[in-house]
mmCIF file with all atom_site columns, N, CA and C in Angstrom:
data_model
loop_
_atom_site.group_PDB
_atom_site.id
_atom_site.type_symbol
_atom_site.label_atom_id
_atom_site.label_alt_id
_atom_site.label_comp_id
_atom_site.label_asym_id
_atom_site.label_entity_id
_atom_site.label_seq_id
_atom_site.pdbx_PDB_ins_code
_atom_site.Cartn_x
_atom_site.Cartn_y
_atom_site.Cartn_z
_atom_site.occupancy
_atom_site.B_iso_or_equiv
_atom_site.pdbx_formal_charge
_atom_site.auth_seq_id
_atom_site.auth_comp_id
_atom_site.auth_asym_id
_atom_site.auth_atom_id
_atom_site.pdbx_PDB_model_num
ATOM 1   N N  . MET K 1 1  ? 111.704 75.687  103.564 1.00 0.00 ? 8  MET K N  1
ATOM 2   C CA . MET K 1 1  ? 110.935 76.137  102.424 1.00 0.00 ? 8  MET K CA 1
ATOM 3   C C  . MET K 1 1  ? 111.812 77.093  101.615 1.00 0.00 ? 8  MET K C  1
ATOM 4   N N  . ALA K 1 2  ? 111.955 76.828  100.350 1.00 0.00 ? 9  ALA K N  1
ATOM 5   C CA . ALA K 1 2  ? 112.758 77.696  99.492  1.00 0.00 ? 9  ALA K CA 1
ATOM 6   C C  . ALA K 1 2  ? 111.840 78.665  98.753  1.00 0.00 ? 9  ALA K C  1
ATOM 7   N N  . TYR K 1 3  ? 112.255 79.913  98.703  1.00 0.00 ? 10 TYR K N  1
ATOM 8   C CA . TYR K 1 3  ? 111.482 80.918  97.994  1.00 0.00 ? 10 TYR K CA 1
ATOM 9   C C  . TYR K 1 3  ? 112.116 81.151  96.635  1.00 0.00 ? 10 TYR K C  1
ATOM 10  N N  . PRO K 1 4  ? 111.351 81.597  95.660  1.00 0.00 ? 11 PRO K N  1
ATOM 11  C CA . PRO K 1 4  ? 111.904 81.850  94.321  1.00 0.00 ? 11 PRO K CA 1
ATOM 12  C C  . PRO K 1 4  ? 113.057 82.843  94.372  1.00 0.00 ? 11 PRO K C  1
ATOM 13  N N  . SER K 1 5  ? 114.020 82.625  93.509  1.00 0.00 ? 12 SER K N  1
ATOM 14  C CA . SER K 1 5  ? 115.211 83.482  93.497  1.00 0.00 ? 12 SER K CA 1
ATOM 15  C C  . SER K 1 5  ? 114.897 84.906  93.056  1.00 0.00 ? 12 SER K C  1
ATOM 16  N N  . ALA K 1 6  ? 113.708 85.146  92.530  1.00 0.00 ? 13 ALA K N  1
ATOM 17  C CA . ALA K 1 6  ? 113.331 86.504  92.120  1.00 0.00 ? 13 ALA K CA 1
ATOM 18  C C  . ALA K 1 6  ? 113.318 87.461  93.294  1.00 0.00 ? 13 ALA K C  1
ATOM 19  N N  . HIS K 1 7  ? 113.212 86.940  94.514  1.00 0.00 ? 14 HIS K N  1
ATOM 20  C CA . HIS K 1 7  ? 113.165 87.790  95.695  1.00 0.00 ? 14 HIS K CA 1
ATOM 21  C C  . HIS K 1 7  ? 114.553 88.102  96.254  1.00 0.00 ? 14 HIS K C  1
ATOM 22  N N  . GLU K 1 8  ? 115.581 87.431  95.771  1.00 0.00 ? 15 GLU K N  1
ATOM 23  C CA . GLU K 1 8  ? 116.918 87.662  96.295  1.00 0.00 ? 15 GLU K CA 1
ATOM 24  C C  . GLU K 1 8  ? 117.356 89.115  96.191  1.00 0.00 ? 15 GLU K C  1
ATOM 25  N N  . PRO K 1 9  ? 117.090 89.828  95.085  1.00 0.00 ? 16 PRO K N  1
ATOM 26  C CA . PRO K 1 9  ? 117.481 91.245  95.042  1.00 0.00 ? 16 PRO K CA 1
ATOM 27  C C  . PRO K 1 9  ? 116.810 92.062  96.147  1.00 0.00 ? 16 PRO K C  1
ATOM 28  N N  . SER K 1 10 ? 115.591 91.696  96.536  1.00 0.00 ? 17 SER K N  1
ATOM 29  C CA . SER K 1 10 ? 114.905 92.406  97.610  1.00 0.00 ? 17 SER K CA 1
ATOM 30  C C  . SER K 1 10 ? 115.652 92.228  98.923  1.00 0.00 ? 17 SER K C  1
ATOM 31  N N  . PHE K 1 11 ? 116.131 91.006  99.179  1.00 0.00 ? 18 PHE K N  1
ATOM 32  C CA . PHE K 1 11 ? 116.897 90.756  100.390 1.00 0.00 ? 18 PHE K CA 1
ATOM 33  C C  . PHE K 1 11 ? 118.210 91.519  100.359 1.00 0.00 ? 18 PHE K C  1
ATOM 34  N N  . GLU K 1 12 ? 118.837 91.591  99.190  1.00 0.00 ? 19 GLU K N  1
ATOM 35  C CA . GLU K 1 12 ? 120.081 92.352  99.053  1.00 0.00 ? 19 GLU K CA 1
ATOM 36  C C  . GLU K 1 12 ? 119.832 93.830  99.319  1.00 0.00 ? 19 GLU K C  1
ATOM 37  N N  . ALA K 1 13 ? 118.728 94.359  98.830  1.00 0.00 ? 20 ALA K N  1
ATOM 38  C CA . ALA K 1 13 ? 118.399 95.773  99.055  1.00 0.00 ? 20 ALA K CA 1
ATOM 39  C C  . ALA K 1 13 ? 118.149 96.029  100.532 1.00 0.00 ? 20 ALA K C  1
ATOM 40  N N  . LEU K 1 14 ? 117.459 95.114  101.208 1.00 0.00 ? 21 LEU K N  1
ATOM 41  C CA . LEU K 1 14 ? 117.229 95.273  102.642 1.00 0.00 ? 21 LEU K CA 1
ATOM 42  C C  . LEU K 1 14 ? 118.551 95.251  103.404 1.00 0.00 ? 21 LEU K C  1
ATOM 43  N N  . SER K 1 15 ? 119.440 94.347  103.022 1.00 0.00 ? 22 SER K N  1
ATOM 44  C CA . SER K 1 15 ? 120.752 94.267  103.680 1.00 0.00 ? 22 SER K CA 1
ATOM 45  C C  . SER K 1 15 ? 121.547 95.546  103.459 1.00 0.00 ? 22 SER K C  1
ATOM 46  N N  . ALA K 1 16 ? 121.507 96.069  102.244 1.00 0.00 ? 23 ALA K N  1
ATOM 47  C CA . ALA K 1 16 ? 122.231 97.298  101.924 1.00 0.00 ? 23 ALA K CA 1
ATOM 48  C C  . ALA K 1 16 ? 121.687 98.480  102.720 1.00 0.00 ? 23 ALA K C  1
ATOM 49  N N  . ALA K 1 17 ? 120.394 98.439  103.070 1.00 0.00 ? 24 ALA K N  1
ATOM 50  C CA . ALA K 1 17 ? 119.773 99.524  103.835 1.00 0.00 ? 24 ALA K CA 1
ATOM 51  C C  . ALA K 1 17 ? 119.990 99.359  105.342 1.00 0.00 ? 24 ALA K C  1
ATOM 52  N N  . GLY K 1 18 ? 120.717 98.307  105.724 1.00 0.00 ? 25 GLY K N  1
ATOM 53  C CA . GLY K 1 18 ? 121.016 98.113  107.139 1.00 0.00 ? 25 GLY K CA 1
ATOM 54  C C  . GLY K 1 18 ? 120.077 97.174  107.864 1.00 0.00 ? 25 GLY K C  1
ATOM 55  N N  . HIS K 1 19 ? 119.124 96.586  107.143 1.00 0.00 ? 26 HIS K N  1
ATOM 56  C CA . HIS K 1 19 ? 118.213 95.614  107.754 1.00 0.00 ? 26 HIS K CA 1
ATOM 57  C C  . HIS K 1 19 ? 118.821 94.231  107.623 1.00 0.00 ? 26 HIS K C  1
ATOM 58  N N  . LYS K 1 20 ? 118.569 93.386  108.592 1.00 0.00 ? 27 LYS K N  1
ATOM 59  C CA . LYS K 1 20 ? 119.047 92.006  108.537 1.00 0.00 ? 27 LYS K CA 1
ATOM 60  C C  . LYS K 1 20 ? 117.841 91.103  108.343 1.00 0.00 ? 27 LYS K C  1
ATOM 61  N N  . PRO K 1 21 ? 117.518 90.775  107.072 1.00 0.00 ? 28 PRO K N  1
ATOM 62  C CA . PRO K 1 21 ? 116.360 89.930  106.821 1.00 0.00 ? 28 PRO K CA 1
ATOM 63  C C  . PRO K 1 21 ? 116.544 88.548  107.448 1.00 0.00 ? 28 PRO K C  1
ATOM 64  N N  . HIS K 1 22 ? 115.470 87.997  107.942 1.00 0.00 ? 29 HIS K N  1
ATOM 65  C CA . HIS K 1 22 ? 115.516 86.672  108.519 1.00 0.00 ? 29 HIS K CA 1
ATOM 66  C C  . HIS K 1 22 ? 114.269 85.915  108.067 1.00 0.00 ? 29 HIS K C  1
ATOM 67  N N  . LEU K 1 23 ? 114.404 84.626  107.943 1.00 0.00 ? 30 LEU K N  1
ATOM 68  C CA . LEU K 1 23 ? 113.278 83.806  107.523 1.00 0.00 ? 30 LEU K CA 1
ATOM 69  C C  . LEU K 1 23 ? 112.802 82.984  108.711 1.00 0.00 ? 30 LEU K C  1
ATOM 70  N N  . ILE K 1 24 ? 111.513 82.940  108.896 1.00 0.00 ? 31 ILE K N  1
ATOM 71  C CA . ILE K 1 24 ? 110.908 82.090  109.907 1.00 0.00 ? 31 ILE K CA 1
ATOM 72  C C  . ILE K 1 24 ? 109.743 81.393  109.236 1.00 0.00 ? 31 ILE K C  1
ATOM 73  N N  . ALA K 1 25 ? 109.070 80.541  109.958 1.00 0.00 ? 32 ALA K N  1
ATOM 74  C CA . ALA K 1 25 ? 107.913 79.855  109.392 1.00 0.00 ? 32 ALA K CA 1
ATOM 75  C C  . ALA K 1 25 ? 106.892 80.903  108.958 1.00 0.00 ? 32 ALA K C  1
ATOM 76  N N  . LYS K 1 26 ? 106.435 80.807  107.739 1.00 0.00 ? 33 LYS K N  1
ATOM 77  C CA . LYS K 1 26 ? 105.553 81.832  107.182 1.00 0.00 ? 33 LYS K CA 1
ATOM 78  C C  . LYS K 1 26 ? 104.265 82.040  107.984 1.00 0.00 ? 33 LYS K C  1
ATOM 79  N N  . PRO K 1 27 ? 103.551 80.977  108.403 1.00 0.00 ? 34 PRO K N  1
ATOM 80  C CA . PRO K 1 27 ? 102.314 81.232  109.179 1.00 0.00 ? 34 PRO K CA 1
ATOM 81  C C  . PRO K 1 27 ? 102.594 82.003  110.474 1.00 0.00 ? 34 PRO K C  1
ATOM 82  N N  . GLU K 1 28 ? 103.665 81.663  111.151 1.00 0.00 ? 35 GLU K N  1
ATOM 83  C CA . GLU K 1 28 ? 104.023 82.367  112.388 1.00 0.00 ? 35 GLU K CA 1
ATOM 84  C C  . GLU K 1 28 ? 104.341 83.827  112.101 1.00 0.00 ? 35 GLU K C  1
ATOM 85  N N  . ALA K 1 29 ? 105.099 84.064  111.043 1.00 0.00 ? 36 ALA K N  1
ATOM 86  C CA . ALA K 1 29 ? 105.467 85.432  110.681 1.00 0.00 ? 36 ALA K CA 1
ATOM 87  C C  . ALA K 1 29 ? 104.240 86.243  110.295 1.00 0.00 ? 36 ALA K C  1
ATOM 88  N N  . LEU K 1 30 ? 103.337 85.655  109.529 1.00 0.00 ? 37 LEU K N  1
ATOM 89  C CA . LEU K 1 30 ? 102.144 86.379  109.090 1.00 0.00 ? 37 LEU K CA 1
ATOM 90  C C  . LEU K 1 30 ? 101.256 86.742  110.275 1.00 0.00 ? 37 LEU K C  1
ATOM 91  N N  . ASP K 1 31 ? 101.131 85.841  111.232 1.00 0.00 ? 38 ASP K N  1
ATOM 92  C CA . ASP K 1 31 ? 100.338 86.155  112.431 1.00 0.00 ? 38 ASP K CA 1
ATOM 93  C C  . ASP K 1 31 ? 100.959 87.313  113.202 1.00 0.00 ? 38 ASP K C  1
ATOM 94  N N  . GLU K 1 32 ? 102.280 87.320  113.353 1.00 0.00 ? 39 GLU K N  1
ATOM 95  C CA . GLU K 1 32 ? 102.957 88.407  114.071 1.00 0.00 ? 39 GLU K CA 1
ATOM 96  C C  . GLU K 1 32 ? 102.846 89.724  113.316 1.00 0.00 ? 39 GLU K C  1
ATOM 97  N N  . VAL K 1 33 ? 103.005 89.674  112.001 1.00 0.00 ? 40 VAL K N  1
ATOM 98  C CA . VAL K 1 33 ? 102.870 90.886  111.184 1.00 0.00 ? 40 VAL K CA 1
ATOM 99  C C  . VAL K 1 33 ? 101.461 91.441  111.349 1.00 0.00 ? 40 VAL K C  1
ATOM 100 N N  . TRP K 1 34 ? 100.460 90.581  111.298 1.00 0.00 ? 41 TRP K N  1
ATOM 101 C CA . TRP K 1 34 ? 99.070  91.015  111.447 1.00 0.00 ? 41 TRP K CA 1
ATOM 102 C C  . TRP K 1 34 ? 98.842  91.664  112.811 1.00 0.00 ? 41 TRP K C  1
ATOM 103 N N  . LEU K 1 35 ? 99.321  91.014  113.862 1.00 0.00 ? 42 LEU K N  1
ATOM 104 C CA . LEU K 1 35 ? 99.111  91.532  115.217 1.00 0.00 ? 42 LEU K CA 1
ATOM 105 C C  . LEU K 1 35 ? 99.811  92.873  115.435 1.00 0.00 ? 42 LEU K C  1
ATOM 106 N N  . ARG K 1 36 ? 100.979 93.057  114.841 1.00 0.00 ? 43 ARG K N  1
ATOM 107 C CA . ARG K 1 36 ? 101.775 94.264  115.074 1.00 0.00 ? 43 ARG K CA 1
ATOM 108 C C  . ARG K 1 36 ? 101.439 95.417  114.127 1.00 0.00 ? 43 ARG K C  1
ATOM 109 N N  . THR K 1 37 ? 100.619 95.161  113.115 1.00 0.00 ? 44 THR K N  1
ATOM 110 C CA . THR K 1 37 ? 100.268 96.214  112.159 1.00 0.00 ? 44 THR K CA 1
ATOM 111 C C  . THR K 1 37 ? 99.122  97.056  112.715 1.00 0.00 ? 44 THR K C  1
ATOM 112 N N  . HIS K 1 38 ? 99.270  98.370  112.645 1.00 0.00 ? 45 HIS K N  1
ATOM 113 C CA . HIS K 1 38 ? 98.242  99.296  113.142 1.00 0.00 ? 45 HIS K CA 1
ATOM 114 C C  . HIS K 1 38 ? 96.947  99.100  112.360 1.00 0.00 ? 45 HIS K C  1
ATOM 115 N N  . ALA K 1 39 ? 95.834  99.275  113.043 1.00 0.00 ? 46 ALA K N  1
ATOM 116 C CA . ALA K 1 39 ? 94.513  99.070  112.444 1.00 0.00 ? 46 ALA K CA 1
ATOM 117 C C  . ALA K 1 39 ? 94.280  99.932  111.203 1.00 0.00 ? 46 ALA K C  1
ATOM 118 N N  . ASP K 1 40 ? 94.946  101.088 111.114 1.00 0.00 ? 47 ASP K N  1
ATOM 119 C CA . ASP K 1 40 ? 94.777  101.951 109.948 1.00 0.00 ? 47 ASP K CA 1
ATOM 120 C C  . ASP K 1 40 ? 95.369  101.340 108.681 1.00 0.00 ? 47 ASP K C  1
ATOM 121 N N  . PHE K 1 41 ? 96.205  100.324 108.823 1.00 0.00 ? 48 PHE K N  1
ATOM 122 C CA . PHE K 1 41 ? 96.908  99.742  107.681 1.00 0.00 ? 48 PHE K CA 1
ATOM 123 C C  . PHE K 1 41 ? 96.536  98.296  107.428 1.00 0.00 ? 48 PHE K C  1
ATOM 124 N N  . LYS K 1 42 ? 95.433  97.827  108.021 1.00 0.00 ? 49 LYS K N  1
ATOM 125 C CA . LYS K 1 42 ? 94.998  96.450  107.795 1.00 0.00 ? 49 LYS K CA 1
ATOM 126 C C  . LYS K 1 42 ? 93.481  96.374  107.822 1.00 0.00 ? 49 LYS K C  1
ATOM 127 N N  . GLY K 1 43 ? 92.963  95.301  107.231 1.00 0.00 ? 50 GLY K N  1
ATOM 128 C CA . GLY K 1 43 ? 91.527  95.091  107.219 1.00 0.00 ? 50 GLY K CA 1
ATOM 129 C C  . GLY K 1 43 ? 91.200  93.744  106.602 1.00 0.00 ? 50 GLY K C  1
ATOM 130 N N  . ILE K 1 44 ? 89.922  93.425  106.581 1.00 0.00 ? 51 ILE K N  1
ATOM 131 C CA . ILE K 1 44 ? 89.448  92.179  105.983 1.00 0.00 ? 51 ILE K CA 1
ATOM 132 C C  . ILE K 1 44 ? 88.787  92.540  104.652 1.00 0.00 ? 51 ILE K C  1
ATOM 133 N N  . VAL K 1 45 ? 89.289  91.959  103.577 1.00 0.00 ? 52 VAL K N  1
ATOM 134 C CA . VAL K 1 45 ? 88.746  92.212  102.239 1.00 0.00 ? 52 VAL K CA 1
ATOM 135 C C  . VAL K 1 45 ? 88.374  90.863  101.633 1.00 0.00 ? 52 VAL K C  1
ATOM 136 N N  . ASP K 1 46 ? 87.119  90.713  101.258 1.00 0.00 ? 53 ASP K N  1
ATOM 137 C CA . ASP K 1 46 ? 86.626  89.454  100.693 1.00 0.00 ? 53 ASP K CA 1
ATOM 138 C C  . ASP K 1 46 ? 86.977  88.265  101.590 1.00 0.00 ? 53 ASP K C  1
ATOM 139 N N  . GLY K 1 47 ? 86.903  88.454  102.901 1.00 0.00 ? 54 GLY K N  1
ATOM 140 C CA . GLY K 1 47 ? 87.160  87.388  103.851 1.00 0.00 ? 54 GLY K CA 1
ATOM 141 C C  . GLY K 1 47 ? 88.629  87.076  104.084 1.00 0.00 ? 54 GLY K C  1
ATOM 142 N N  . ARG K 1 48 ? 89.536  87.882  103.510 1.00 0.00 ? 55 ARG K N  1
ATOM 143 C CA . ARG K 1 48 ? 90.978  87.640  103.668 1.00 0.00 ? 55 ARG K CA 1
ATOM 144 C C  . ARG K 1 48 ? 91.615  88.808  104.409 1.00 0.00 ? 55 ARG K C  1
ATOM 145 N N  . ARG K 1 49 ? 92.529  88.499  105.344 1.00 0.00 ? 56 ARG K N  1
ATOM 146 C CA . ARG K 1 49 ? 93.267  89.552  106.035 1.00 0.00 ? 56 ARG K CA 1
ATOM 147 C C  . ARG K 1 49 ? 94.181  90.234  105.016 1.00 0.00 ? 56 ARG K C  1
ATOM 148 N N  . SER K 1 50 ? 94.146  91.561  104.973 1.00 0.00 ? 57 SER K N  1
ATOM 149 C CA . SER K 1 50 ? 94.922  92.318  103.988 1.00 0.00 ? 57 SER K CA 1
ATOM 150 C C  . SER K 1 50 ? 95.641  93.477  104.663 1.00 0.00 ? 57 SER K C  1
ATOM 151 N N  . LEU K 1 51 ? 96.801  93.833  104.111 1.00 0.00 ? 58 LEU K N  1
ATOM 152 C CA . LEU K 1 51 ? 97.616  94.929  104.629 1.00 0.00 ? 58 LEU K CA 1
ATOM 153 C C  . LEU K 1 51 ? 97.909  95.933  103.535 1.00 0.00 ? 58 LEU K C  1
ATOM 154 N N  . MET K 1 52 ? 98.126  97.173  103.933 1.00 0.00 ? 59 MET K N  1
ATOM 155 C CA . MET K 1 52 ? 98.569  98.208  103.016 1.00 0.00 ? 59 MET K CA 1
ATOM 156 C C  . MET K 1 52 ? 100.102 98.158  103.000 1.00 0.00 ? 59 MET K C  1
ATOM 157 N N  . VAL K 1 53 ? 100.684 97.936  101.823 1.00 0.00 ? 60 VAL K N  1
ATOM 158 C CA . VAL K 1 53 ? 102.142 97.920  101.668 1.00 0.00 ? 60 VAL K CA 1
ATOM 159 C C  . VAL K 1 53 ? 102.522 98.764  100.460 1.00 0.00 ? 60 VAL K C  1
ATOM 160 N N  . PHE K 1 54 ? 103.774 99.161  100.395 1.00 0.00 ? 61 PHE K N  1
ATOM 161 C CA . PHE K 1 54 ? 104.265 99.919  99.251  1.00 0.00 ? 61 PHE K CA 1
ATOM 162 C C  . PHE K 1 54 ? 104.831 98.966  98.219  1.00 0.00 ? 61 PHE K C  1
ATOM 163 N N  . ARG K 1 55 ? 104.290 99.033  97.018  1.00 0.00 ? 62 ARG K N  1
ATOM 164 C CA . ARG K 1 55 ? 104.769 98.249  95.880  1.00 0.00 ? 62 ARG K CA 1
ATOM 165 C C  . ARG K 1 55 ? 104.731 99.158  94.665  1.00 0.00 ? 62 ARG K C  1
ATOM 166 N N  . GLY K 1 56 ? 105.739 99.072  93.863  1.00 0.00 ? 63 GLY K N  1
ATOM 167 C CA . GLY K 1 56 ? 105.762 99.868  92.642  1.00 0.00 ? 63 GLY K CA 1
ATOM 168 C C  . GLY K 1 56 ? 105.779 101.350 92.942  1.00 0.00 ? 63 GLY K C  1
ATOM 169 N N  . ASP K 1 57 ? 104.741 102.051 92.497  1.00 0.00 ? 64 ASP K N  1
ATOM 170 C CA . ASP K 1 57 ? 104.694 103.508 92.631  1.00 0.00 ? 64 ASP K CA 1
ATOM 171 C C  . ASP K 1 57 ? 104.016 104.010 93.901  1.00 0.00 ? 64 ASP K C  1
ATOM 172 N N  . GLY K 1 58 ? 103.469 103.122 94.716  1.00 0.00 ? 65 GLY K N  1
ATOM 173 C CA . GLY K 1 58 ? 102.807 103.608 95.911  1.00 0.00 ? 65 GLY K CA 1
ATOM 174 C C  . GLY K 1 58 ? 102.140 102.512 96.704  1.00 0.00 ? 65 GLY K C  1
ATOM 175 N N  . PRO K 1 59 ? 101.294 102.902 97.640  1.00 0.00 ? 66 PRO K N  1
ATOM 176 C CA . PRO K 1 59 ? 100.654 101.930 98.517  1.00 0.00 ? 66 PRO K CA 1
ATOM 177 C C  . PRO K 1 59 ? 99.589  101.114 97.785  1.00 0.00 ? 66 PRO K C  1
ATOM 178 N N  . THR K 1 60 ? 99.474  99.864  98.199  1.00 0.00 ? 67 THR K N  1
ATOM 179 C CA . THR K 1 60 ? 98.461  98.977  97.637  1.00 0.00 ? 67 THR K CA 1
ATOM 180 C C  . THR K 1 60 ? 98.003  98.015  98.715  1.00 0.00 ? 67 THR K C  1
ATOM 181 N N  . LEU K 1 61 ? 96.786  97.549  98.610  1.00 0.00 ? 68 LEU K N  1
ATOM 182 C CA . LEU K 1 61 ? 96.221  96.610  99.564  1.00 0.00 ? 68 LEU K CA 1
ATOM 183 C C  . LEU K 1 61 ? 96.546  95.198  99.080  1.00 0.00 ? 68 LEU K C  1
ATOM 184 N N  . VAL K 1 62 ? 97.201  94.412  99.934  1.00 0.00 ? 69 VAL K N  1
ATOM 185 C CA . VAL K 1 62 ? 97.666  93.079  99.565  1.00 0.00 ? 69 VAL K CA 1
ATOM 186 C C  . VAL K 1 62 ? 97.153  92.062  100.592 1.00 0.00 ? 69 VAL K C  1
ATOM 187 N N  . PRO K 1 63 ? 96.570  90.951  100.125 1.00 0.00 ? 70 PRO K N  1
ATOM 188 C CA . PRO K 1 63 ? 96.201  89.904  101.077 1.00 0.00 ? 70 PRO K CA 1
ATOM 189 C C  . PRO K 1 63 ? 97.441  89.437  101.843 1.00 0.00 ? 70 PRO K C  1
ATOM 190 N N  . LEU K 1 64 ? 97.284  89.190  103.113 1.00 0.00 ? 71 LEU K N  1
ATOM 191 C CA . LEU K 1 64 ? 98.394  88.818  103.973 1.00 0.00 ? 71 LEU K CA 1
ATOM 192 C C  . LEU K 1 64 ? 99.161  87.623  103.421 1.00 0.00 ? 71 LEU K C  1
ATOM 193 N N  . ASP K 1 65 ? 98.448  86.639  102.880 1.00 0.00 ? 72 ASP K N  1
ATOM 194 C CA . ASP K 1 65 ? 99.096  85.443  102.338 1.00 0.00 ? 72 ASP K CA 1
ATOM 195 C C  . ASP K 1 65 ? 99.907  85.714  101.080 1.00 0.00 ? 72 ASP K C  1
ATOM 196 N N  . ASP K 1 66 ? 99.702  86.875  100.451 1.00 0.00 ? 73 ASP K N  1
ATOM 197 C CA . ASP K 1 66 ? 100.408 87.201  99.208  1.00 0.00 ? 73 ASP K CA 1
ATOM 198 C C  . ASP K 1 66 ? 101.635 88.087  99.420  1.00 0.00 ? 73 ASP K C  1
ATOM 199 N N  . LEU K 1 67 ? 102.001 88.359  100.673 1.00 0.00 ? 74 LEU K N  1
ATOM 200 C CA . LEU K 1 67 ? 103.207 89.153  100.925 1.00 0.00 ? 74 LEU K CA 1
ATOM 201 C C  . LEU K 1 67 ? 104.434 88.389  100.442 1.00 0.00 ? 74 LEU K C  1
ATOM 202 N N  . THR K 1 68 ? 105.389 89.112  99.896  1.00 0.00 ? 75 THR K N  1
ATOM 203 C CA . THR K 1 68 ? 106.637 88.481  99.463  1.00 0.00 ? 75 THR K CA 1
ATOM 204 C C  . THR K 1 68 ? 107.501 88.199  100.684 1.00 0.00 ? 75 THR K C  1
ATOM 205 N N  . PRO K 1 69 ? 108.469 87.297  100.565 1.00 0.00 ? 76 PRO K N  1
ATOM 206 C CA . PRO K 1 69 ? 109.379 87.039  101.679 1.00 0.00 ? 76 PRO K CA 1
ATOM 207 C C  . PRO K 1 69 ? 110.103 88.307  102.145 1.00 0.00 ? 76 PRO K C  1
ATOM 208 N N  . ALA K 1 70 ? 110.465 89.183  101.223 1.00 0.00 ? 77 ALA K N  1
ATOM 209 C CA . ALA K 1 70 ? 111.141 90.429  101.597 1.00 0.00 ? 77 ALA K CA 1
ATOM 210 C C  . ALA K 1 70 ? 110.203 91.341  102.387 1.00 0.00 ? 77 ALA K C  1
ATOM 211 N N  . GLU K 1 71 ? 108.923 91.394  102.002 1.00 0.00 ? 78 GLU K N  1
ATOM 212 C CA . GLU K 1 71 ? 107.958 92.210  102.743 1.00 0.00 ? 78 GLU K CA 1
ATOM 213 C C  . GLU K 1 71 ? 107.746 91.648  104.150 1.00 0.00 ? 78 GLU K C  1
ATOM 214 N N  . ILE K 1 72 ? 107.678 90.334  104.262 1.00 0.00 ? 79 ILE K N  1
ATOM 215 C CA . ILE K 1 72 ? 107.527 89.713  105.577 1.00 0.00 ? 79 ILE K CA 1
ATOM 216 C C  . ILE K 1 72 ? 108.736 90.042  106.443 1.00 0.00 ? 79 ILE K C  1
ATOM 217 N N  . ALA K 1 73 ? 109.929 89.924  105.883 1.00 0.00 ? 80 ALA K N  1
ATOM 218 C CA . ALA K 1 73 ? 111.154 90.220  106.638 1.00 0.00 ? 80 ALA K CA 1
ATOM 219 C C  . ALA K 1 73 ? 111.165 91.674  107.101 1.00 0.00 ? 80 ALA K C  1
ATOM 220 N N  . ARG K 1 74 ? 110.676 92.575  106.263 1.00 0.00 ? 81 ARG K N  1
ATOM 221 C CA . ARG K 1 74 ? 110.658 94.002  106.624 1.00 0.00 ? 81 ARG K CA 1
ATOM 222 C C  . ARG K 1 74 ? 109.615 94.290  107.704 1.00 0.00 ? 81 ARG K C  1
ATOM 223 N N  . LEU K 1 75 ? 108.485 93.615  107.643 1.00 0.00 ? 82 LEU K N  1
ATOM 224 C CA . LEU K 1 75 ? 107.382 93.887  108.563 1.00 0.00 ? 82 LEU K CA 1
ATOM 225 C C  . LEU K 1 75 ? 107.441 93.067  109.844 1.00 0.00 ? 82 LEU K C  1
ATOM 226 N N  . TYR K 1 76 ? 108.156 91.960  109.820 1.00 0.00 ? 83 TYR K N  1
ATOM 227 C CA . TYR K 1 76 ? 108.213 91.079  111.002 1.00 0.00 ? 83 TYR K CA 1
ATOM 228 C C  . TYR K 1 76 ? 108.925 91.805  112.127 1.00 0.00 ? 83 TYR K C  1
ATOM 229 N N  . PRO K 1 77 ? 108.358 91.785  113.326 1.00 0.00 ? 84 PRO K N  1
ATOM 230 C CA . PRO K 1 77 ? 108.963 92.524  114.431 1.00 0.00 ? 84 PRO K CA 1
ATOM 231 C C  . PRO K 1 77 ? 110.346 91.982  114.797 1.00 0.00 ? 84 PRO K C  1
ATOM 232 N N  . ARG K 1 78 ? 111.273 92.890  114.956 1.00 0.00 ? 85 ARG K N  1
ATOM 233 C CA . ARG K 1 78 ? 112.623 92.520  115.368 1.00 0.00 ? 85 ARG K CA 1
ATOM 234 C C  . ARG K 1 78 ? 112.716 92.614  116.889 1.00 0.00 ? 85 ARG K C  1
ATOM 235 N N  . ASN K 1 79 ? 113.787 92.099  117.423 1.00 0.00 ? 86 ASN K N  1
ATOM 236 C CA . ASN K 1 79 ? 114.003 92.224  118.881 1.00 0.00 ? 86 ASN K CA 1
ATOM 237 C C  . ASN K 1 79 ? 114.067 93.689  119.240 1.00 0.00 ? 86 ASN K C  1
ATOM 238 N N  . GLU K 1 80 ? 113.223 94.092  120.154 1.00 0.00 ? 87 GLU K N  1
ATOM 239 C CA . GLU K 1 80 ? 113.182 95.491  120.574 1.00 0.00 ? 87 GLU K CA 1
ATOM 240 C C  . GLU K 1 80 ? 114.087 95.657  121.784 1.00 0.00 ? 87 GLU K C  1
ATOM 241 N N  . ARG K 1 81 ? 114.940 96.656  121.738 1.00 0.00 ? 88 ARG K N  1
ATOM 242 C CA . ARG K 1 81 ? 115.875 96.900  122.846 1.00 0.00 ? 88 ARG K CA 1
ATOM 243 C C  . ARG K 1 81 ? 115.494 98.144  123.580 1.00 0.00 ? 88 ARG K C  1
#
């Protein structure tokens, strides 16, 4: 699955910050992000799973399916050592 090139700068910013973005199947990633997100930062809004993420000037509530690829890469659990 190819994502729009508008997200490429986000991946570059993550790489510059020392994160190694990775792409996996989106449904699998969204389920893992949902499971690993603390209850204080997630909820059901209008029947859709939603998370609190930082966009623009501050935090905003975003439906899980509307997360950008860069947000998924940042929130997806990495191998814990």
